[in-house]
Short mmCIF file of C-alpha atoms and ligand atoms in Angstrom, two decimals:
data_model
loop_
_atom_site.label_atom_id
_atom_site.label_comp_id
_atom_site.label_asym_id
_atom_site.label_seq_id
_atom_site.Cartn_x
_atom_site.Cartn_y
_atom_site.Cartn_z
CA MET A 549 -6.50 184.99 115.15
CA THR A 550 -10.21 185.91 115.08
CA GLY A 551 -12.48 182.89 115.03
CA ASN A 552 -9.91 180.34 116.19
CA LEU A 553 -11.77 179.79 119.47
CA SER A 554 -15.42 178.75 119.42
CA LEU A 555 -17.90 180.52 121.63
CA SER A 556 -18.54 177.34 123.62
CA ALA A 557 -14.79 176.74 124.14
CA ALA A 558 -14.48 180.32 125.38
CA GLN A 559 -17.50 179.97 127.67
CA ALA A 560 -15.81 176.97 129.31
CA LEU A 561 -13.04 179.31 130.46
CA PHE A 562 -15.36 181.36 132.69
CA ASP A 563 -16.55 180.61 136.21
CA ALA A 564 -19.59 182.88 136.32
CA GLN A 565 -22.02 182.14 139.11
CA PRO A 566 -25.45 181.95 137.40
CA GLY A 567 -27.35 185.23 137.42
CA TRP A 568 -24.58 187.74 136.60
CA LEU A 569 -26.48 190.18 134.37
CA ASN A 570 -24.32 193.18 135.04
CA THR A 571 -21.38 193.28 132.64
CA ALA A 572 -22.26 196.93 132.01
CA SER A 573 -20.91 197.43 135.56
CA TYR A 574 -17.98 195.00 135.36
CA GLY A 575 -17.07 192.01 133.24
CA LEU A 576 -15.87 188.66 134.54
CA PRO A 577 -12.37 187.38 133.77
CA PRO A 578 -11.63 184.22 131.78
CA ARG A 579 -9.54 181.69 133.71
CA THR A 580 -6.53 182.52 131.51
CA ALA A 581 -6.62 186.11 132.80
CA TRP A 582 -7.33 185.12 136.39
CA SER A 583 -4.47 182.58 136.51
CA ALA A 584 -1.98 184.92 134.84
CA MET A 585 -2.82 187.59 137.39
CA GLN A 586 -2.54 185.17 140.33
CA SER A 587 0.88 184.03 139.09
CA GLY A 588 2.00 187.63 138.80
CA LEU A 589 0.74 188.41 142.29
CA ASP A 590 2.56 185.37 143.64
CA GLU A 591 5.78 186.50 141.94
CA TRP A 592 5.31 189.91 143.54
CA ARG A 593 4.72 188.39 146.96
CA HIS A 594 7.97 186.42 146.83
CA GLY A 595 10.05 188.87 144.83
CA ARG A 596 10.66 186.25 142.17
CA THR A 597 10.99 188.44 139.12
CA SER A 598 11.63 191.95 137.91
CA TRP A 599 8.73 194.13 136.80
CA GLU A 600 9.67 193.92 133.11
CA GLU A 601 8.07 190.45 132.95
CA TRP A 602 4.73 191.87 134.05
CA ASP A 603 5.13 194.93 131.89
CA SER A 604 5.43 192.91 128.70
CA SER A 605 1.67 192.32 129.10
CA THR A 606 0.99 196.04 128.75
CA ASP A 607 2.15 196.15 125.13
CA ARG A 608 0.49 192.79 124.44
CA ALA A 609 -2.82 194.28 125.61
CA ARG A 610 -2.21 197.51 123.67
CA ARG A 611 -1.64 195.52 120.47
CA ALA A 612 -4.75 193.37 121.03
CA PHE A 613 -6.88 196.48 121.61
CA ALA A 614 -5.44 198.15 118.51
CA ARG A 615 -6.42 195.11 116.44
CA LEU A 616 -9.92 195.07 117.97
CA VAL A 617 -10.61 198.67 116.95
CA GLY A 618 -8.62 198.66 113.72
CA ALA A 619 -6.00 201.16 114.92
CA ALA A 620 -2.24 201.25 114.51
CA ASP A 621 -0.40 200.27 117.74
CA GLU A 622 1.39 203.64 117.75
CA ASP A 623 -1.92 205.50 117.95
CA VAL A 624 -3.01 203.75 121.17
CA SER A 625 -2.00 204.88 124.65
CA ILE A 626 -2.73 203.17 127.94
CA GLY A 627 -4.01 204.47 131.25
CA SER A 628 -6.07 203.53 134.27
CA ALA A 629 -9.38 205.33 133.77
CA VAL A 630 -11.30 206.91 130.92
CA SER A 631 -11.82 210.23 132.72
CA GLN A 632 -8.05 210.64 133.15
CA GLN A 633 -7.48 210.00 129.44
CA ILE A 634 -10.35 212.18 128.21
CA GLY A 635 -8.94 214.89 130.48
CA LEU A 636 -5.91 215.12 128.17
CA VAL A 637 -8.13 215.72 125.15
CA ALA A 638 -10.25 218.26 127.02
CA ALA A 639 -7.17 220.22 128.07
CA ALA A 640 -6.24 220.57 124.39
CA LEU A 641 -9.37 222.61 123.66
CA PRO A 642 -8.75 226.31 123.09
CA ASP A 643 -10.30 228.86 125.47
CA GLY A 644 -13.95 229.45 124.60
CA ALA A 645 -14.34 226.15 122.71
CA ARG A 646 -17.80 224.67 122.19
CA VAL A 647 -18.51 221.06 123.08
CA VAL A 648 -21.67 219.04 122.44
CA ALA A 649 -22.49 215.81 124.31
CA PRO A 650 -25.75 213.98 125.03
CA ASP A 651 -27.38 214.86 128.34
CA VAL A 652 -27.12 211.32 129.74
CA GLU A 653 -23.51 210.85 128.61
CA PHE A 654 -21.49 208.99 131.25
CA GLY A 655 -19.52 211.55 133.29
CA SER A 656 -16.07 210.35 132.20
CA ASN A 657 -16.64 211.75 128.70
CA LEU A 658 -18.45 214.87 129.91
CA PHE A 659 -17.09 216.22 133.19
CA PRO A 660 -13.49 216.57 131.86
CA TYR A 661 -14.81 219.26 129.46
CA GLN A 662 -17.09 220.92 131.97
CA VAL A 663 -14.23 221.60 134.39
CA HIS A 664 -12.85 224.06 131.80
CA ALA A 665 -15.85 226.38 132.16
CA SER A 666 -13.70 229.05 133.83
CA ARG A 667 -11.75 229.51 130.58
CA GLY A 668 -14.93 229.74 128.57
CA VAL A 669 -15.33 226.13 127.39
CA ASP A 670 -19.06 225.87 126.76
CA VAL A 671 -20.61 222.38 126.99
CA ARG A 672 -24.09 221.91 125.51
CA THR A 673 -25.99 218.74 126.44
CA PRO A 674 -29.00 218.07 124.18
CA PRO A 675 -31.03 214.89 124.57
CA LEU A 676 -29.51 212.05 122.51
CA PRO A 677 -32.14 212.23 119.71
CA ALA A 678 -31.25 215.91 119.20
CA LEU A 679 -27.49 215.34 119.12
CA LEU A 680 -27.11 215.49 115.34
CA ASP A 681 -29.11 218.72 115.04
CA SER A 682 -26.94 220.28 117.75
CA ILE A 683 -23.75 219.78 115.76
CA VAL A 684 -23.69 223.15 114.03
CA ASP A 685 -21.12 225.69 112.86
CA GLY A 686 -18.96 226.79 115.76
CA VAL A 687 -18.91 223.42 117.54
CA ASP A 688 -15.34 222.30 118.18
CA LEU A 689 -15.80 218.87 119.74
CA VAL A 690 -18.52 216.23 119.90
CA ALA A 691 -18.28 213.81 122.82
CA VAL A 692 -20.43 210.69 122.74
CA SER A 693 -20.45 207.08 123.88
CA ALA A 694 -20.74 204.42 121.18
CA VAL A 695 -23.25 202.71 123.48
CA GLN A 696 -24.98 204.69 126.19
CA SER A 697 -24.21 203.43 129.70
CA ALA A 698 -27.65 204.24 131.12
CA THR A 699 -29.85 202.90 128.33
CA GLY A 700 -27.74 200.68 126.06
CA GLU A 701 -28.66 202.81 123.02
CA VAL A 702 -26.26 202.29 120.12
CA VAL A 703 -25.10 205.49 118.44
CA ASP A 704 -24.45 205.70 114.70
CA LEU A 705 -20.87 206.95 114.87
CA ALA A 706 -20.51 207.32 111.10
CA GLU A 707 -23.49 209.69 111.06
CA VAL A 708 -22.23 211.70 114.05
CA ALA A 709 -18.74 211.92 112.58
CA ALA A 710 -19.99 213.00 109.15
CA ARG A 711 -21.95 215.85 110.72
CA ALA A 712 -19.11 216.81 113.10
CA HIS A 713 -16.40 216.78 110.47
CA ALA A 714 -18.60 218.82 108.13
CA VAL A 715 -18.50 221.68 110.67
CA GLY A 716 -14.83 221.13 111.54
CA ALA A 717 -15.46 219.52 114.95
CA VAL A 718 -13.48 216.57 116.31
CA VAL A 719 -15.27 213.45 117.54
CA VAL A 720 -14.32 211.90 120.86
CA VAL A 721 -15.93 208.54 121.50
CA ASP A 722 -16.18 206.56 124.72
CA ALA A 723 -16.36 202.92 123.64
CA THR A 724 -16.34 201.45 127.16
CA GLN A 725 -19.85 200.01 126.81
CA ALA A 726 -19.21 198.80 123.27
CA THR A 727 -15.77 197.34 122.54
CA GLY A 728 -15.92 193.62 123.24
CA TRP A 729 -19.47 193.03 122.02
CA LEU A 730 -20.11 195.66 119.32
CA PRO A 731 -17.75 195.99 116.36
CA VAL A 732 -16.52 199.58 116.73
CA GLY A 733 -13.58 200.91 114.75
CA VAL A 734 -11.64 204.13 114.86
CA GLU A 735 -12.19 204.96 111.18
CA HIS A 736 -14.69 207.74 111.87
CA VAL A 737 -13.29 209.22 115.07
CA ASP A 738 -10.49 211.48 116.25
CA ALA A 739 -10.16 209.95 119.71
CA LEU A 740 -11.64 206.85 121.30
CA ALA A 741 -11.33 205.90 124.96
CA CYS A 742 -12.26 202.56 126.45
CA ALA A 743 -12.08 201.12 129.94
CA ALA A 744 -11.31 197.40 129.67
CA TYR A 745 -12.94 196.21 132.90
CA LYS A 746 -16.39 195.70 131.44
CA TRP A 747 -16.86 194.09 128.02
CA LEU A 748 -13.15 193.33 127.65
CA CYS A 749 -13.25 191.18 130.81
CA SER A 750 -10.13 192.77 132.27
CA PRO A 751 -9.19 194.02 135.73
CA ARG A 752 -10.21 197.54 136.80
CA GLY A 753 -7.33 199.92 136.23
CA THR A 754 -6.84 199.21 132.53
CA SER A 755 -8.00 201.62 129.85
CA PHE A 756 -7.02 202.73 126.36
CA LEU A 757 -7.04 205.97 124.43
CA TYR A 758 -6.75 206.04 120.65
CA VAL A 759 -5.67 209.45 119.37
CA SER A 760 -5.52 210.10 115.63
CA PRO A 761 -2.12 211.29 114.37
CA GLY A 762 -3.66 214.69 113.50
CA LEU A 763 -5.09 215.23 116.97
CA ARG A 764 -1.94 213.90 118.67
CA GLU A 765 -0.06 217.08 117.72
CA ARG A 766 -2.60 219.18 119.65
CA VAL A 767 -2.77 217.10 122.84
CA ARG A 768 -0.27 217.87 125.60
CA PRO A 769 1.00 214.81 127.52
CA LEU A 770 0.02 216.28 130.88
CA ALA A 771 0.89 213.14 132.84
CA ALA A 772 4.27 212.60 131.17
CA GLY A 773 6.57 210.38 133.18
CA TRP A 774 9.35 207.88 132.61
CA TYR A 775 6.86 205.49 130.98
CA SER A 776 5.99 208.05 128.29
CA GLY A 777 9.62 208.24 127.18
CA GLU A 778 10.72 207.24 123.68
CA ALA A 779 13.12 204.72 125.27
CA VAL A 780 11.45 203.73 128.54
CA HIS A 781 14.61 202.35 130.17
CA GLU A 782 16.55 205.50 129.36
CA SER A 783 13.83 207.79 130.69
CA TYR A 784 14.00 207.26 134.44
CA TYR A 785 15.76 210.55 135.21
CA GLY A 786 16.08 214.08 133.92
CA PRO A 787 17.25 216.56 133.20
CA GLU A 788 15.90 216.24 129.67
CA VAL A 789 12.60 214.78 128.63
CA HIS A 790 12.48 212.71 125.44
CA LEU A 791 8.88 211.73 124.98
CA ALA A 792 7.74 208.95 122.67
CA HIS A 793 6.75 210.21 119.24
CA SER A 794 3.83 207.78 119.18
CA ALA A 795 0.69 207.94 121.35
CA ARG A 796 2.79 206.21 124.03
CA ARG A 797 3.66 209.78 125.06
CA PHE A 798 0.22 209.79 126.74
CA ASP A 799 0.83 206.52 128.62
CA LEU A 800 0.40 206.48 132.36
CA SER A 801 2.77 204.19 134.31
CA PRO A 802 0.95 200.86 134.14
CA ALA A 803 -0.71 199.14 137.11
CA TRP A 804 1.36 196.04 136.30
CA HIS A 805 -0.74 193.19 137.59
CA CYS A 806 -3.90 194.57 136.06
CA TRP A 807 -2.23 194.45 132.65
CA VAL A 808 -1.04 190.90 133.31
CA GLY A 809 -4.73 190.01 133.55
CA ALA A 810 -5.83 192.24 130.68
CA ALA A 811 -3.63 190.80 127.92
CA PRO A 812 -5.08 187.25 127.94
CA ALA A 813 -8.61 188.62 128.38
CA LEU A 814 -8.35 190.85 125.31
CA GLU A 815 -6.77 188.06 123.30
CA LEU A 816 -9.65 185.77 124.19
CA ILE A 817 -12.20 188.33 122.96
CA GLU A 818 -10.21 188.60 119.76
CA GLN A 819 -9.95 184.84 119.31
CA VAL A 820 -13.70 184.37 119.60
CA GLY A 821 -14.41 187.43 117.45
CA VAL A 822 -16.50 190.45 118.36
CA GLN A 823 -19.16 189.65 115.75
CA VAL A 824 -19.75 186.19 117.26
CA ILE A 825 -19.97 187.70 120.74
CA HIS A 826 -22.31 190.41 119.42
CA ASP A 827 -24.71 187.86 117.98
CA HIS A 828 -24.77 185.86 121.22
CA ASP A 829 -25.18 188.89 123.50
CA VAL A 830 -27.90 190.55 121.42
CA ARG A 831 -29.78 187.25 121.03
CA LEU A 832 -29.92 186.88 124.82
CA ALA A 833 -30.92 190.52 125.28
CA ASN A 834 -33.75 190.04 122.79
CA ARG A 835 -34.84 186.81 124.48
CA PHE A 836 -35.15 188.85 127.67
CA ARG A 837 -36.99 191.69 125.91
CA ARG A 838 -39.49 189.34 124.29
CA GLY A 839 -40.15 187.73 127.67
CA LEU A 840 -41.16 191.17 128.93
CA GLY A 841 -43.21 191.95 125.82
CA MET A 842 -40.68 194.45 124.49
CA PRO A 843 -39.70 194.70 120.81
CA ASP A 844 -36.29 193.41 119.67
CA SER A 845 -33.35 195.80 119.80
CA ASN A 846 -29.72 195.97 118.67
CA SER A 847 -28.05 196.16 122.08
CA ALA A 848 -26.51 193.80 124.65
CA ILE A 849 -27.85 196.13 127.34
CA VAL A 850 -31.56 196.29 128.21
CA SER A 851 -33.01 199.16 130.17
CA THR A 852 -36.62 199.19 131.30
CA ARG A 853 -38.76 200.85 133.94
CA LEU A 854 -40.28 198.04 136.00
CA PRO A 855 -41.27 199.04 139.54
CA GLY A 856 -39.77 196.68 142.13
CA ALA A 857 -37.69 194.79 139.54
CA GLY A 858 -34.40 195.34 141.34
CA GLU A 859 -35.70 193.80 144.57
CA ARG A 860 -37.30 190.83 142.81
CA LEU A 861 -34.14 190.02 140.90
CA ALA A 862 -32.01 190.41 144.01
CA ALA A 863 -34.33 188.08 145.94
CA ALA A 864 -33.78 185.45 143.21
CA GLY A 865 -30.00 185.88 143.45
CA ILE A 866 -29.76 187.72 140.12
CA ARG A 867 -27.30 190.59 140.02
CA ALA A 868 -28.37 193.52 137.84
CA ALA A 869 -28.18 197.31 138.16
CA GLU A 870 -30.47 200.30 138.44
CA ARG A 871 -29.45 203.30 136.36
CA ALA A 872 -31.27 206.59 135.78
CA GLY A 873 -34.38 205.15 137.50
CA SER A 874 -34.53 202.03 135.30
CA LEU A 875 -33.54 198.40 135.62
CA ARG A 876 -30.41 197.72 133.55
CA VAL A 877 -29.46 194.16 132.62
CA SER A 878 -26.60 193.22 130.34
CA PHE A 879 -25.54 190.01 128.62
CA HIS A 880 -22.06 188.91 127.61
CA LEU A 881 -20.37 185.84 126.21
CA TYR A 882 -20.58 183.92 129.49
CA SER A 883 -24.31 184.70 129.94
CA THR A 884 -26.72 181.87 129.17
CA ASP A 885 -30.33 181.24 128.17
CA ALA A 886 -30.81 179.92 131.70
CA ASP A 887 -29.71 183.32 133.09
CA VAL A 888 -32.34 185.04 130.95
CA ASP A 889 -35.07 182.60 131.93
CA ALA A 890 -34.24 182.86 135.64
CA ALA A 891 -34.54 186.64 135.40
CA LEU A 892 -37.88 186.40 133.56
CA THR A 893 -39.21 183.97 136.13
CA ALA A 894 -38.18 186.30 138.94
CA LEU A 895 -39.96 189.19 137.21
CA SER A 896 -43.10 187.32 136.18
C1 PLP B 650 -19.47 204.74 129.19
C2 PLP B 650 -18.53 204.59 130.35
N1 PLP B 650 -17.32 205.14 130.28
C3 PLP B 650 -16.42 205.02 131.26
C4 PLP B 650 -16.73 204.33 132.41
C5 PLP B 650 -15.69 204.24 133.47
O1 PLP B 650 -15.03 205.46 133.57
P1 PLP B 650 -13.69 205.66 134.39
O2 PLP B 650 -12.68 204.74 133.78
O3 PLP B 650 -13.36 207.09 134.18
O4 PLP B 650 -13.99 205.31 135.82
C6 PLP B 650 -17.99 203.75 132.54
C7 PLP B 650 -18.37 203.03 133.77
O5 PLP B 650 -19.51 202.75 134.03
C8 PLP B 650 -18.90 203.87 131.47
O6 PLP B 650 -20.13 203.31 131.53
#
């Protein structure tokens, strides 16, 4: 499937208004996703179908995500938000466990551990450059984003995992700012969560959690419901609970119409290929960096301290973000050279 849609053919499926440099906040949908969602909403409005039609998109999206990260379908669960899914992993930590995460880690892969302080879960937050040195004997879990939300820094997951596994710690990765533009696989990690509404161009309310078969045994399906049943249609009522043996046991009941939009969006990313998207996104980011006299980097996200930049971009109709006191711009498959140049002109 990968590579059977050219980048330019994919770009023609987007309706981005020039100047959207904020995919790190939310990604834009391809027309295939938008239309599928509108049809689903119209069916809902008129009561034209049963929910099973919409729900078939949930497994389609799960399978597409599994292929994107090189996981087996049965190791991927679905939910609505990363924090909710990471919360399951955090609850599996024993009392007194030690967690290490970078200090600027996005809250969804940090706060779910911190809320267990009352049972002795101890969360250390070194600066990112000191992360590796902080993974020492006694650490139980390392939480880190594949790409940092605030700065766009790309983390070497193989290196982190090697260090973590050497001391017997599990590695929990948040790939929300990575999957879709950076090839990230699950080969080094024990759990990987990803919200699909950014680089996977999907509606808000769609997220994934990969859990390795080894870790799955230790995680309690705290939000178990009918949708986490082994046979969904036979799981509406009690008295007994028969949970799925696969990671579907962690599924949250799907926000149907969001998944109707997510499936075609994920499939489009897959058809173009993450490596092709990576090369395009990073090329634009580096065009922007060079325009500001910055050295090239390896990220689709650029963060820089430029006083007044936010106002100047906004005045030129360019939508970017300010994070941790810096301007943050981000480039995705629908971003263009003209977007970069308009931003540079506004900042010059
Ligand atoms: C790294 C990262 N993870 C997760 C999220 C979203 O988290 P949640 O789905 O818990 O709202 C964001 C949003 O900015 C993010 O940057």
